[in-house]
Coordinates of C-alpha atoms in Angstrom, one line a residue:
M290 CA 143.1 125.3 168.0
N291 CA 145.7 124.5 165.4
N292 CA 143.6 121.7 164.0
D293 CA 140.7 124.1 163.6
L294 CA 142.8 126.3 161.5
D295 CA 144.3 123.7 159.2
F296 CA 142.0 124.6 156.3
I297 CA 143.6 128.1 156.3
K298 CA 146.7 126.7 154.7
K299 CA 145.1 127.0 151.3
Y300 CA 144.8 130.8 151.7
N301 CA 147.3 133.7 151.2
V302 CA 147.4 136.8 153.5
L303 CA 148.6 140.3 153.1
F304 CA 149.9 141.7 156.4
V305 CA 150.7 145.4 156.5
E306 CA 152.2 147.0 159.6
D307 CA 154.7 149.8 160.1
D308 CA 155.8 148.8 163.6
E309 CA 158.7 146.4 163.1
S310 CA 158.3 144.9 166.6
I311 CA 154.7 143.9 165.9
R312 CA 155.7 142.5 162.5
K313 CA 158.4 140.3 164.1
Q314 CA 155.8 139.1 166.6
V315 CA 153.0 138.4 164.1
I316 CA 154.7 137.2 160.9
P317 CA 155.9 133.8 162.3
I318 CA 152.4 133.0 163.5
L319 CA 150.8 133.9 160.2
E320 CA 153.4 131.8 158.3
H321 CA 152.5 128.8 160.5
F322 CA 148.8 129.0 159.4
F323 CA 148.7 130.5 155.9
G324 CA 150.1 129.1 152.7
L325 CA 151.7 132.5 151.7
V326 CA 152.3 135.6 153.8
I327 CA 153.0 138.9 151.9
V328 CA 154.3 141.7 154.1
G329 CA 154.1 145.5 153.6
E330 CA 155.5 148.2 155.8
N331 CA 152.9 150.9 155.0
G332 CA 149.7 151.5 153.1
A333 CA 151.4 152.4 149.8
D334 CA 153.9 149.5 150.1
G335 CA 151.0 147.1 150.9
Y336 CA 149.0 148.2 147.9
N337 CA 152.0 147.7 145.6
K338 CA 152.7 144.3 147.1
Y339 CA 149.1 143.3 146.5
C340 CA 149.3 144.3 142.8
S341 CA 152.6 142.6 142.2
T342 CA 151.4 139.4 143.9
T343 CA 148.2 139.2 141.9
E344 CA 150.0 139.9 138.7
M345 CA 151.9 136.7 139.4
N346 CA 148.6 134.8 139.5
N347 CA 148.7 134.5 143.3
Q348 CA 145.4 135.4 144.9
I349 CA 145.2 137.3 148.2
H350 CA 142.4 135.9 150.4
L351 CA 142.7 138.2 153.4
I352 CA 144.2 141.6 154.4
I353 CA 145.4 142.3 158.0
A354 CA 146.6 145.9 158.4
D355 CA 147.2 148.6 160.9
I356 CA 145.2 151.8 160.4
N357 CA 147.7 154.4 161.4
M358 CA 150.6 154.1 158.9
P359 CA 152.7 156.7 157.0
I360 CA 152.2 157.6 153.3
K361 CA 148.9 155.8 153.1
N362 CA 146.8 154.5 156.1
G363 CA 145.2 151.1 156.3
I364 CA 141.7 152.3 155.5
E365 CA 142.8 154.1 152.3
M366 CA 144.8 151.0 151.3
V367 CA 141.9 148.7 151.8
K368 CA 139.6 151.1 149.9
E369 CA 142.0 151.1 146.9
I370 CA 142.4 147.3 146.9
K371 CA 138.6 146.8 147.0
K372 CA 138.4 148.6 143.7
L373 CA 140.3 145.7 142.3
Q374 CA 138.8 142.9 144.4
V375 CA 135.5 144.0 145.9
D376 CA 134.8 141.0 148.0
I377 CA 138.2 140.6 149.7
P378 CA 137.9 140.3 153.5
S379 CA 140.0 142.5 155.8
I380 CA 140.9 142.9 159.5
L381 CA 142.0 146.3 160.7
I382 CA 144.1 147.0 163.8
S383 CA 144.0 150.4 165.5
A384 CA 145.5 152.0 168.7
H385 CA 142.5 154.4 168.9
N386 CA 138.9 153.6 169.7
E387 CA 137.6 156.5 167.7
S388 CA 134.2 156.4 166.1
E389 CA 135.4 158.1 163.0
Y390 CA 137.7 155.3 162.1
M391 CA 135.1 152.6 163.0
L392 CA 132.4 154.2 160.9
E393 CA 134.8 154.5 157.9
A394 CA 135.8 150.9 158.4
I395 CA 132.2 149.8 158.4
K396 CA 131.5 151.9 155.3
I397 CA 134.2 150.3 153.2
G398 CA 133.1 146.8 154.4
V399 CA 135.9 145.8 156.8
S400 CA 135.3 142.3 158.2
R401 CA 136.8 142.8 161.7
Y402 CA 138.2 145.8 163.8
I403 CA 140.8 145.1 166.6
L404 CA 142.2 147.5 169.1
K405 CA 145.8 147.6 170.3
P406 CA 147.6 146.3 172.3
L407 CA 147.3 143.3 170.1
N408 CA 146.1 140.1 171.6
L409 CA 147.3 137.2 169.5
D410 CA 144.6 134.8 170.6
E411 CA 142.0 137.4 169.7
L412 CA 143.6 137.9 166.3
L413 CA 143.6 134.2 165.6
G414 CA 140.0 134.0 166.6
H415 CA 139.1 136.7 164.1
I416 CA 141.2 135.1 161.4
K417 CA 139.5 131.8 161.9
D418 CA 136.0 133.4 161.7
V419 CA 136.8 135.4 158.6
C420 CA 138.5 132.5 156.8
Q421 CA 135.7 130.1 157.8
F422 CA 133.2 132.5 156.3
T423 CA 135.3 132.6 153.1
Y424 CA 135.6 128.8 153.1
N425 CA 131.9 128.3 153.5
Q426 CA 131.1 130.8 150.8
E427 CA 133.5 129.0 148.4
N428 CA 131.8 125.7 149.1
F429 CA 128.4 127.2 148.7
N430 CA 129.4 128.6 145.3
K431 CA 130.8 125.2 144.3
L432 CA 127.6 123.5 145.4
Q433 CA 125.5 126.0 143.6
L434 CA 127.6 125.4 140.4
Y435 CA 127.2 121.7 140.8
K436 CA 123.5 122.1 141.3
N437 CA 123.1 124.2 138.2
E438 CA 125.1 121.7 136.2
L439 CA 123.1 118.8 137.6
E440 CA 119.8 120.6 136.7
Q441 CA 121.1 121.2 133.2
Y442 CA 122.1 117.5 132.9
L443 CA 118.8 116.3 134.2
D444 CA 116.9 118.6 131.8
I445 CA 118.9 117.2 128.9
V446 CA 118.3 113.6 130.0
N447 CA 114.6 114.4 130.5
Q448 CA 114.4 115.4 126.8
V449 CA 116.0 112.2 125.4
A450 CA 115.3 109.4 127.9
L451 CA 112.2 107.6 129.3
I452 CA 112.2 108.5 133.0
S453 CA 110.0 107.0 135.7
K454 CA 109.9 106.7 139.5
T455 CA 108.3 104.0 141.7
D456 CA 107.7 103.6 145.4
K457 CA 109.3 100.8 147.3
R458 CA 106.4 98.5 146.3
G459 CA 107.1 99.1 142.6
M460 CA 104.1 101.3 141.9
I461 CA 104.7 104.1 139.4
T462 CA 104.7 107.6 141.0
Y463 CA 106.1 109.6 138.1
V464 CA 106.7 109.3 134.3
N465 CA 108.0 112.0 132.0
D466 CA 106.5 113.0 128.6
I467 CA 108.8 110.8 126.5
F468 CA 107.8 107.7 128.6
C469 CA 104.2 108.4 127.7
E470 CA 104.9 109.2 124.1
V471 CA 106.8 105.9 123.5
S472 CA 104.6 103.6 125.6
G473 CA 101.3 105.1 124.2
Y474 CA 99.9 105.5 127.8
N475 CA 99.0 108.8 129.4
K476 CA 100.2 109.7 132.9
E477 CA 96.8 109.0 134.4
Q478 CA 96.9 105.4 133.0
L479 CA 100.4 104.8 134.5
I480 CA 100.5 106.5 137.9
G481 CA 99.7 104.1 140.6
K482 CA 100.2 101.0 138.4
P483 CA 103.1 98.5 138.6
H484 CA 105.8 98.7 135.9
N485 CA 104.7 95.4 134.3
V486 CA 102.0 97.4 132.5
V487 CA 104.6 97.9 129.8
R488 CA 106.3 94.5 130.2
H489 CA 106.5 92.4 127.1
P490 CA 105.2 88.8 127.6
E491 CA 108.3 87.3 125.9
V492 CA 110.6 88.7 128.5
S493 CA 111.5 86.1 131.2
K494 CA 110.3 86.8 134.7
D495 CA 113.7 85.8 136.0
I496 CA 115.1 89.1 134.6
F497 CA 112.7 91.1 136.8
V498 CA 113.5 88.9 139.8
S499 CA 117.2 89.7 139.3
L500 CA 116.3 93.4 138.8
W501 CA 114.4 93.7 142.1
E502 CA 117.1 91.8 144.0
T503 CA 119.7 94.1 142.7
I504 CA 118.0 97.5 143.5
S505 CA 116.6 96.2 146.8
A506 CA 120.3 95.6 147.8
G507 CA 121.0 99.3 147.1
Q508 CA 122.8 98.7 143.8
V509 CA 122.2 99.8 140.2
W510 CA 120.7 97.4 137.7
K511 CA 121.6 97.9 134.0
G512 CA 120.3 95.9 131.1
K513 CA 118.3 95.8 127.8
I514 CA 114.6 95.2 128.1
K515 CA 111.9 94.5 125.5
N516 CA 108.7 96.5 126.4
L517 CA 105.2 96.5 125.0
A518 CA 103.4 99.7 124.0
Q519 CA 99.7 100.2 124.4
D520 CA 99.1 99.6 120.6
G521 CA 100.8 96.2 120.8
N522 CA 104.1 97.2 119.2
P523 CA 107.3 96.2 121.0
Y524 CA 110.1 98.7 121.7
Y525 CA 113.6 98.1 123.2
V526 CA 115.3 100.1 125.8
N527 CA 118.7 100.3 127.6
A528 CA 117.6 100.6 131.2
N529 CA 119.4 102.0 134.3
I530 CA 117.4 101.5 137.5
F531 CA 118.7 102.6 140.8
P532 CA 117.6 103.3 144.4
V533 CA 117.2 106.9 145.7
F534 CA 118.1 107.2 149.4
Y535 CA 117.1 109.5 152.2
D536 CA 119.7 111.8 153.7
D537 CA 121.2 109.0 155.8
G538 CA 122.4 107.4 152.6
K539 CA 121.1 104.0 153.7
T540 CA 117.3 104.0 153.7
V541 CA 115.7 103.7 150.3
K542 CA 113.2 106.4 149.5
E543 CA 112.1 105.4 146.0
Y544 CA 113.4 103.8 142.8
M545 CA 114.2 105.7 139.6
S546 CA 114.6 104.4 136.1
V547 CA 116.3 106.1 133.2
R548 CA 115.7 104.2 129.9
F549 CA 117.2 105.1 126.5
L550 CA 115.4 103.9 123.4
I551 CA 117.2 101.5 121.1
T552 CA 116.7 102.8 117.6
E553 CA 116.2 100.9 114.3
S554 CA 119.8 101.8 113.4
E555 CA 120.9 100.0 116.6
I556 CA 119.0 96.9 115.6
E557 CA 120.4 97.0 112.1
R558 CA 123.9 97.3 113.5
R559 CA 123.4 94.0 115.3
R560 CA 122.2 92.4 112.1
L561 CA 125.2 93.7 110.2
K562 CA 127.5 92.3 112.8
Q563 CA 126.0 88.8 112.3
R564 CA 126.5 89.1 108.5
V565 CA 130.1 90.1 109.0
I566 CA 130.7 87.2 111.3
K567 CA 129.2 84.9 108.6
N568 CA 131.6 86.3 106.0
V569 CA 134.6 85.7 108.3
V570 CA 133.6 82.0 108.7
E571 CA 133.1 81.5 104.9
S572 CA 136.4 83.3 104.1
K573 CA 138.3 81.1 106.6
F574 CA 136.8 78.0 105.0
T575 CA 137.9 79.2 101.5
I576 CA 141.4 79.8 102.8
Y577 CA 141.5 76.3 104.1
Q578 CA 140.5 75.0 100.6
Y579 CA 143.2 77.1 98.9
A580 CA 145.8 75.9 101.4
N581 CA 145.1 72.3 100.5
T582 CA 145.2 73.0 96.8
I583 CA 148.4 75.0 97.0
D584 CA 150.1 72.2 98.9
E585 CA 149.0 69.7 96.2
L586 CA 150.1 71.9 93.3
T587 CA 153.5 72.6 95.0
K588 CA 154.2 68.9 95.3
K589 CA 153.2 68.3 91.6
L590 CA 155.5 71.2 90.5
V591 CA 158.5 69.7 92.3
H592 CA 157.9 66.5 90.5
L593 CA 157.2 68.1 87.1
E594 CA 160.2 70.4 87.1
D595 CA 162.5 67.4 87.4
D596 CA 161.0 65.9 84.3
N597 CA 162.8 67.4 81.3
K598 CA 160.4 65.9 78.9
L599 CA 157.6 68.2 79.9
K600 CA 157.1 71.5 78.1
S601 CA 158.0 74.7 79.9
K602 CA 154.5 76.1 78.9
A603 CA 152.8 73.5 81.1
I604 CA 155.1 74.4 84.0
D605 CA 154.5 78.1 83.5
I606 CA 150.8 77.6 83.6
L607 CA 151.0 75.6 86.8
H608 CA 153.3 78.3 88.3
D609 CA 150.7 81.0 87.4
G610 CA 147.9 79.0 88.9
L611 CA 149.9 78.5 92.1
N612 CA 150.9 82.1 92.4
E613 CA 147.4 83.3 91.8
M614 CA 146.0 81.1 94.5
K615 CA 148.6 82.3 96.9
L616 CA 147.7 85.9 96.1
N617 CA 144.0 85.1 96.6
Q618 CA 144.7 83.4 99.9
K619 CA 146.6 86.5 101.1
K620 CA 143.7 88.8 100.0
L621 CA 141.2 86.6 101.9
K622 CA 143.3 86.7 105.0
S623 CA 143.4 90.5 104.7
N624 CA 139.6 90.6 104.4
I625 CA 139.2 88.5 107.5
I626 CA 141.3 90.9 109.5
S627 CA 139.1 93.8 108.2
Y628 CA 135.9 91.9 109.1
E629 CA 137.2 91.1 112.6
Q630 CA 138.1 94.8 113.1
T631 CA 134.6 95.7 112.0
I632 CA 133.2 93.3 114.6
V633 CA 135.2 95.0 117.4
Q634 CA 134.0 98.4 116.3
L635 CA 130.4 97.2 116.2
N636 CA 130.8 95.7 119.7
E637 CA 132.0 99.1 121.0
K638 CA 129.1 100.9 119.4
L639 CA 126.6 98.4 120.7
K640 CA 127.9 98.9 124.3
Q641 CA 127.5 102.7 124.0
C642 CA 123.9 102.4 123.0
S643 CA 124.0 105.9 121.7
F644 CA 121.8 107.6 119.1
E645 CA 124.6 108.0 116.6
H646 CA 123.9 106.8 113.0
V647 CA 125.4 103.4 112.3
I648 CA 128.4 103.4 109.9
E649 CA 127.4 102.0 106.5
L650 CA 129.3 98.8 106.1
E651 CA 127.3 97.4 103.3
G652 CA 129.9 98.9 100.9
I653 CA 132.6 96.7 102.6
I654 CA 130.5 93.6 102.0
K655 CA 129.8 94.6 98.4
D656 CA 133.5 95.2 97.8
Q657 CA 134.3 91.8 99.1
K658 CA 131.7 90.3 96.8
I659 CA 133.4 92.0 93.9
V660 CA 136.8 90.6 95.0
L661 CA 135.3 87.1 95.2
E662 CA 133.7 87.6 91.7
Q663 CA 137.1 88.6 90.3
L664 CA 138.5 85.5 91.9
N665 CA 135.9 83.4 90.1
N666 CA 136.8 85.1 86.8
R667 CA 140.4 84.4 87.3
L668 CA 139.7 80.8 88.1
E669 CA 137.6 80.6 84.9
I670 CA 140.7 81.8 83.0
Y671 CA 142.8 79.3 84.7
Y672 CA 140.2 76.6 84.0
N673 CA 140.2 77.6 80.2
K674 CA 144.0 77.6 80.1
A675 CA 144.1 74.1 81.5
I676 CA 141.6 72.9 78.8
E677 CA 143.6 74.6 76.1
L678 CA 146.7 72.9 77.4
Q679 CA 145.0 69.6 77.5
N680 CA 143.7 70.0 73.9
T681 CA 147.0 71.3 72.4
N682 CA 149.1 68.6 74.1
S683 CA 146.9 65.5 73.6
D684 CA 149.8 63.9 71.8
K685 CA 152.1 64.3 74.8
D686 CA 152.8 61.6 77.2
K687 CA 150.2 60.4 79.6
L688 CA 151.7 62.1 82.7
I689 CA 150.7 65.6 81.4
S690 CA 147.2 64.5 80.5
A691 CA 146.6 62.9 83.9
L692 CA 147.9 66.0 85.6
N693 CA 145.7 68.4 83.6
K694 CA 142.6 66.3 84.4
K695 CA 143.4 66.6 88.1
L696 CA 143.9 70.3 87.8
L697 CA 140.6 70.6 86.0
N698 CA 138.9 68.8 88.8
Q699 CA 140.5 71.1 91.4
A700 CA 139.5 74.3 89.5
T701 CA 136.0 73.0 88.9
K702 CA 135.5 72.1 92.6
I703 CA 136.6 75.6 93.7
R704 CA 134.3 77.3 91.1
V705 CA 131.3 75.2 92.3
N706 CA 132.1 76.0 95.9
R707 CA 132.3 79.8 95.3
S708 CA 129.1 79.9 93.2

């Protein structure tokens, strides 16, 4: 019997008895089965113990009490407690088989009525019955709550998703209003037809072979599908198709499909991702070009700084050009990091397939174009400075002239590449 009463451990009991010998006999048994045992010695004490226990956020799940007690009897105590907790179950124990007590007990909603001398097996049997009823009622309330939540969820899904059902042969048995609205077919045109009535001819048949193999094996199939509306326009959906089983949980009853429409913003998000990836590739190539130019200029500066015959102005211009290119290289690397973070964010949004508005990233691309335009302007200045240096120092030795020509070629090549 102990195994049958294990579920009672989650409950707390209030036991009220004025006879000390009975308390000593019953309390150890109650402590073995209940999670918490609160003991009172009379009706008034029992009521006070109930109040103090519940004030500490400990719920009392069952009252077991004698009827004949000093100060306040068991019936009066239960009546007072029921004003605070109307549905609390109770078991009353009495030494008298008097109809007056029994009628009063029935009137206040006592769950069980036991006569003394107390039989412990009988008491445990009543405890099990009362607690089992409480346990079943709690489970029923939970199931009812889950059912209500599920109905609300299904109602919400039914308002935003394309829902359909098919029999085991794939013939449509149900479609909701949104399915009809998007596909352009009415229910009469769809019921009894196979699902390929909305299949787009561009979609590979292999996809549907895989789909049927998956759901026939009792698993859920998820994927993006291109469908064809009655008016000839395509539409895209994120589909979740799964089997519905009979009560045995093994035999397939039917198949259900929940499809979410992929909006224009979703498609634009994909296009934007491709543009960002392209910018990353172009920026990395530009960095590669800058790296080569920086290496070459660095080598020339080392050589030129050792030549005391060259003017400091030429060296300063070369330093400026080198530093500017290093700065631009750093900016481009920063842009690439930003682009790659954007790609990660886009991937996350594409996985969610929600109906949120896509984040406007065109501004980011526009900003990067401005940065690149500024780079071109600075290269133009550098280009002009190099020409000026060449013109003003034509009478200097051949080494400076040759160097300037090489720098002009490098700057011109970069300008052409960026344009």
